[in-house]
PDB file of C-alpha atoms in Angstrom:
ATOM      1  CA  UNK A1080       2.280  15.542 -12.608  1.00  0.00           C
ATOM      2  CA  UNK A1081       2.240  15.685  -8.766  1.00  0.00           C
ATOM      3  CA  UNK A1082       0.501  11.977  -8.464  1.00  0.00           C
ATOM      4  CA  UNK A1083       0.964   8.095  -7.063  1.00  0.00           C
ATOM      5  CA  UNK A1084       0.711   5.828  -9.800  1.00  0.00           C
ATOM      6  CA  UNK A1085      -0.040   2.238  -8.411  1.00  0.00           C
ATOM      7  CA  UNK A1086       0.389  -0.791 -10.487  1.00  0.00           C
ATOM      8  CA  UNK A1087      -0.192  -5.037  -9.881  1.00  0.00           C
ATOM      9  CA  UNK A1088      -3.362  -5.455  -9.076  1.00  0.00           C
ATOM     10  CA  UNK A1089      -5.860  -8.231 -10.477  1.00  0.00           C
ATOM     11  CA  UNK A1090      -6.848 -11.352  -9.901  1.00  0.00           C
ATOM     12  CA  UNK A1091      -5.566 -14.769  -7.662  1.00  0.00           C
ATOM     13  CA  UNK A1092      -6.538 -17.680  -6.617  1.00  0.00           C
ATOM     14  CA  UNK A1093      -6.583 -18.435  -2.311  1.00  0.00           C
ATOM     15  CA  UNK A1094      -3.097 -18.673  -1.299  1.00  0.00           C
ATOM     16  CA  UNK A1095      -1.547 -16.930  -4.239  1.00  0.00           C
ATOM     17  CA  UNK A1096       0.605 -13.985  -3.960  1.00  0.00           C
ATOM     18  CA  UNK A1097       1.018 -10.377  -5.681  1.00  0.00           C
ATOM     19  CA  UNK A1098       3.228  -8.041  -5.738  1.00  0.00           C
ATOM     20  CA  UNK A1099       1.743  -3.822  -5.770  1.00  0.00           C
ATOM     21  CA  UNK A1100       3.576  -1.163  -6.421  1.00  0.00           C
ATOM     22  CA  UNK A1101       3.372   2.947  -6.076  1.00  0.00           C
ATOM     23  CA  UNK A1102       5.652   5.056  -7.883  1.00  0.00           C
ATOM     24  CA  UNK A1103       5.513   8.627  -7.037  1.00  0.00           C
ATOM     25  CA  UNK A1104       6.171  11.491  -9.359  1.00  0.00           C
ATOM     26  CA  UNK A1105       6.220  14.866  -9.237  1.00  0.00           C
ATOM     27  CA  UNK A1106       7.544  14.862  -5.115  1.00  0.00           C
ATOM     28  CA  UNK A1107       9.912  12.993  -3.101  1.00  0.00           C
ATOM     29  CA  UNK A1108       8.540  10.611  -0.735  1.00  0.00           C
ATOM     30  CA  UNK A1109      12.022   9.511   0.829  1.00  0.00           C
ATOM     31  CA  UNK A1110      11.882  11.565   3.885  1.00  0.00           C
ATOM     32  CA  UNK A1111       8.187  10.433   5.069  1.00  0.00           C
ATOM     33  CA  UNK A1112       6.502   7.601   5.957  1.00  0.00           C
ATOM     34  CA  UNK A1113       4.077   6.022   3.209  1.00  0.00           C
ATOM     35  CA  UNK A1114       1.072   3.769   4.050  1.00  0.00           C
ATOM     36  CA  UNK A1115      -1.204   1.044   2.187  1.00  0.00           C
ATOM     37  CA  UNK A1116      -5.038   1.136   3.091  1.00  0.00           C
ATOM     38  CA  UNK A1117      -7.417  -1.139   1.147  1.00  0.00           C
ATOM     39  CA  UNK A1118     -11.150  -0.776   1.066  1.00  0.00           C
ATOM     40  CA  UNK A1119     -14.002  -3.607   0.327  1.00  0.00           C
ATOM     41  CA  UNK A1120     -17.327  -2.996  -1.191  1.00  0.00           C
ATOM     42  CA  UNK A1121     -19.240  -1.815   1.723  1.00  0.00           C
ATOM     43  CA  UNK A1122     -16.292  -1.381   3.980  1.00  0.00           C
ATOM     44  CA  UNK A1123     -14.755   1.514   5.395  1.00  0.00           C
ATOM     45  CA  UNK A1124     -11.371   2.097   4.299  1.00  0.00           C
ATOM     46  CA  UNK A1125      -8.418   0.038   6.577  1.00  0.00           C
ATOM     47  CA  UNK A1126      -4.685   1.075   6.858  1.00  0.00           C
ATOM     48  CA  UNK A1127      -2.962  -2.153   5.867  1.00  0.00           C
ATOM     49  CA  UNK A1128       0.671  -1.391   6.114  1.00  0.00           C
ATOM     50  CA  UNK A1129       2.882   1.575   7.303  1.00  0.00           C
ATOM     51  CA  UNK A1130       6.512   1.993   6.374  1.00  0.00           C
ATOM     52  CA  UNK A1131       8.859   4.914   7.930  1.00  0.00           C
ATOM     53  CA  UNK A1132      11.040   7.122   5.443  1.00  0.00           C
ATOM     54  CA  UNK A1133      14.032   4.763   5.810  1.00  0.00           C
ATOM     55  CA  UNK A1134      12.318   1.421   5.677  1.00  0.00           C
ATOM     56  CA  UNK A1135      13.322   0.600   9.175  1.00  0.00           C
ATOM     57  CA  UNK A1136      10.693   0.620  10.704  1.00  0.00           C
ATOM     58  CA  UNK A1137       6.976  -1.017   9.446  1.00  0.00           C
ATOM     59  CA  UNK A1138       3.359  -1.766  11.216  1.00  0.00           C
ATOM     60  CA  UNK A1139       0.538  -4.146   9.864  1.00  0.00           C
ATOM     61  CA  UNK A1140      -2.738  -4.278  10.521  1.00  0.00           C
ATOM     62  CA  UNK A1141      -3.176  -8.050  12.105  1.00  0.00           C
ATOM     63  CA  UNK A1142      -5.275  -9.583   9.644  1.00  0.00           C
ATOM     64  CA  UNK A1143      -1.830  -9.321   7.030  1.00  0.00           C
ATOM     65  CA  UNK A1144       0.469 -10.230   9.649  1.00  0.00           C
ATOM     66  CA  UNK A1145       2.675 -12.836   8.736  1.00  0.00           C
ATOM     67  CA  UNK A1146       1.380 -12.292   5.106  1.00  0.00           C
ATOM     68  CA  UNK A1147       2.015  -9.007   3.633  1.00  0.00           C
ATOM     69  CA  UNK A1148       5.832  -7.477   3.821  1.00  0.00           C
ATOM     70  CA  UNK A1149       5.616  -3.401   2.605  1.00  0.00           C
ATOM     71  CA  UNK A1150       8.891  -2.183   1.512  1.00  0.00           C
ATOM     72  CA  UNK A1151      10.314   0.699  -0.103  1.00  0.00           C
ATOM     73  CA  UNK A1152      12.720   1.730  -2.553  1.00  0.00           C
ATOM     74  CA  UNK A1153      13.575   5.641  -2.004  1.00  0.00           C
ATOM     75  CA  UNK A1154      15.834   5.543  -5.150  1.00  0.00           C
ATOM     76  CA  UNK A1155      13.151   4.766  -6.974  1.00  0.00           C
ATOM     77  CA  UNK A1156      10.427   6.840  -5.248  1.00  0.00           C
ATOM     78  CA  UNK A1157       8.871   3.783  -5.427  1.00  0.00           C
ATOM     79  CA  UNK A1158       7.076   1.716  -1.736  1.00  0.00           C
ATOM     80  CA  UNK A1159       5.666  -1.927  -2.847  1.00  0.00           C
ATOM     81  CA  UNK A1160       3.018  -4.221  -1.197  1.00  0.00           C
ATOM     82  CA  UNK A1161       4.275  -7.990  -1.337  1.00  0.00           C
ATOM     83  CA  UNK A1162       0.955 -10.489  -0.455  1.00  0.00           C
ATOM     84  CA  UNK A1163       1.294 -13.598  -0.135  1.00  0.00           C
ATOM     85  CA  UNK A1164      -1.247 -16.375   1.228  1.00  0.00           C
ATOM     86  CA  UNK A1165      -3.723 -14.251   0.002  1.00  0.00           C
ATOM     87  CA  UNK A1166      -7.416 -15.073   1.018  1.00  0.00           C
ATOM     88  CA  UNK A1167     -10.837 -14.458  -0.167  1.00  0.00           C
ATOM     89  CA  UNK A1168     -11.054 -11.374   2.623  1.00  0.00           C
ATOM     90  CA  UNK A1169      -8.191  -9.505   1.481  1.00  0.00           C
ATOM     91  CA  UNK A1170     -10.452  -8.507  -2.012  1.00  0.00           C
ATOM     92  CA  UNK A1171     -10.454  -4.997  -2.350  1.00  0.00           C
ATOM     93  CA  UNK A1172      -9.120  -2.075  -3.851  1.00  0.00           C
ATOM     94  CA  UNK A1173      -5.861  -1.210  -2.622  1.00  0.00           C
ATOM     95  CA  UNK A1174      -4.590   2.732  -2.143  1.00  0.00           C
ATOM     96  CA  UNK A1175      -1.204   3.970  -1.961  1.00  0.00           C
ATOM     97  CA  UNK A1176      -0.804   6.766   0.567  1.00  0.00           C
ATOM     98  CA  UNK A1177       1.403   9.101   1.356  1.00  0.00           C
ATOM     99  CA  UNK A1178       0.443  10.934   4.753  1.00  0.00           C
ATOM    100  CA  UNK A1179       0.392  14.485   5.551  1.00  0.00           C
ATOM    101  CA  UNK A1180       4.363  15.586   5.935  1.00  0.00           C
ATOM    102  CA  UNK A1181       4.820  19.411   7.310  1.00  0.00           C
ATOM    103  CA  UNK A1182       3.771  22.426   5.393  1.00  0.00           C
ATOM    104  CA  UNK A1183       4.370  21.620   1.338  1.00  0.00           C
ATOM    105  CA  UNK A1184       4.143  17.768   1.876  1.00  0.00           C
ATOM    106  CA  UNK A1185       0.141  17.340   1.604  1.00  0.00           C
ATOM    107  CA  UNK A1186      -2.164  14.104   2.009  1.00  0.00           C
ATOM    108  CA  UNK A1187      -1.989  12.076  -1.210  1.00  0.00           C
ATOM    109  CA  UNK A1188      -3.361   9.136  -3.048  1.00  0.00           C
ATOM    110  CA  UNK A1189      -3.151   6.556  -5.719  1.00  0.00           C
ATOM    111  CA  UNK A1190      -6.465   5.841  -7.940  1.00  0.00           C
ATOM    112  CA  UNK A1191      -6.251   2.178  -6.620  1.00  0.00           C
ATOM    113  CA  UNK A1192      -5.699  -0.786  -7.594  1.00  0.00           C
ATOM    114  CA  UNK A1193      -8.584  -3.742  -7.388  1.00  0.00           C
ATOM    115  CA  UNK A1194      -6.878  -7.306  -5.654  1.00  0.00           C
ATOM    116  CA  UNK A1195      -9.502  -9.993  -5.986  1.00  0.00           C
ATOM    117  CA  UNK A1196      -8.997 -13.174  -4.489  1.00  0.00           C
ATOM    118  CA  UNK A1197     -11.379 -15.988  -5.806  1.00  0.00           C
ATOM    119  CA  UNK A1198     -11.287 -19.695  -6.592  1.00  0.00           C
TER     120      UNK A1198
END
């Protein structure tokens, strides 16, 4: 019940764009920040994309900058990854993540989603 559900993942060609997206259920995410972290075969898990509670304010790790936009929609419970110019090194499984909030608010994540990017 308590979970992330993460949705629009698959696969692209270079340059393409997608569109992910992480409902949550079961808790409210509209008061903390929410993250994106992606990990490659072999690779140790990278934070992508940050968002604050409001939406104001967002960070990106600078191999997406320029590329990816996160945004959120608190009415929804709902924080989305837009791509686009997607290349062959942004393959991986993508994981919504909602970060530690105060006593109550606990470290969670979605099962992932797989983003392959391949001619």
């Amino acid at each position: 019940q308590v979970q992330l559900v993460e949705s629009g993942g698959g696969l692209v060609q270079p340059g393409g764009s997608l569109r992910l997206s992480c409902g949550a259920s079961g808790f409210p995410i509209s008061s903390r920040p929410m993250t994106w972290y992606r990990q490659a075969p072999g690779k140790e898990r990278e934070l992508v994309a940050r968002i604050s509670g409001t939406g104001v304010f967002t960070n990106y790790a600078d191999s997406v900058k320029g590329r990816f936009t996160i945004s959120r929609d608190n009415s929804k419970n709902t924080v989305y990854l837009q791509m686009n110019s997607l290349k062959p090194e942004d393959t991986a499984v993508y994981y919504c993540n909602a970060p530690h909030y105060g006593v109550g608010a606990p470290e969670m994540w979605g099962q992932g989603t797989q983003v392959t990017v391949s001619s």
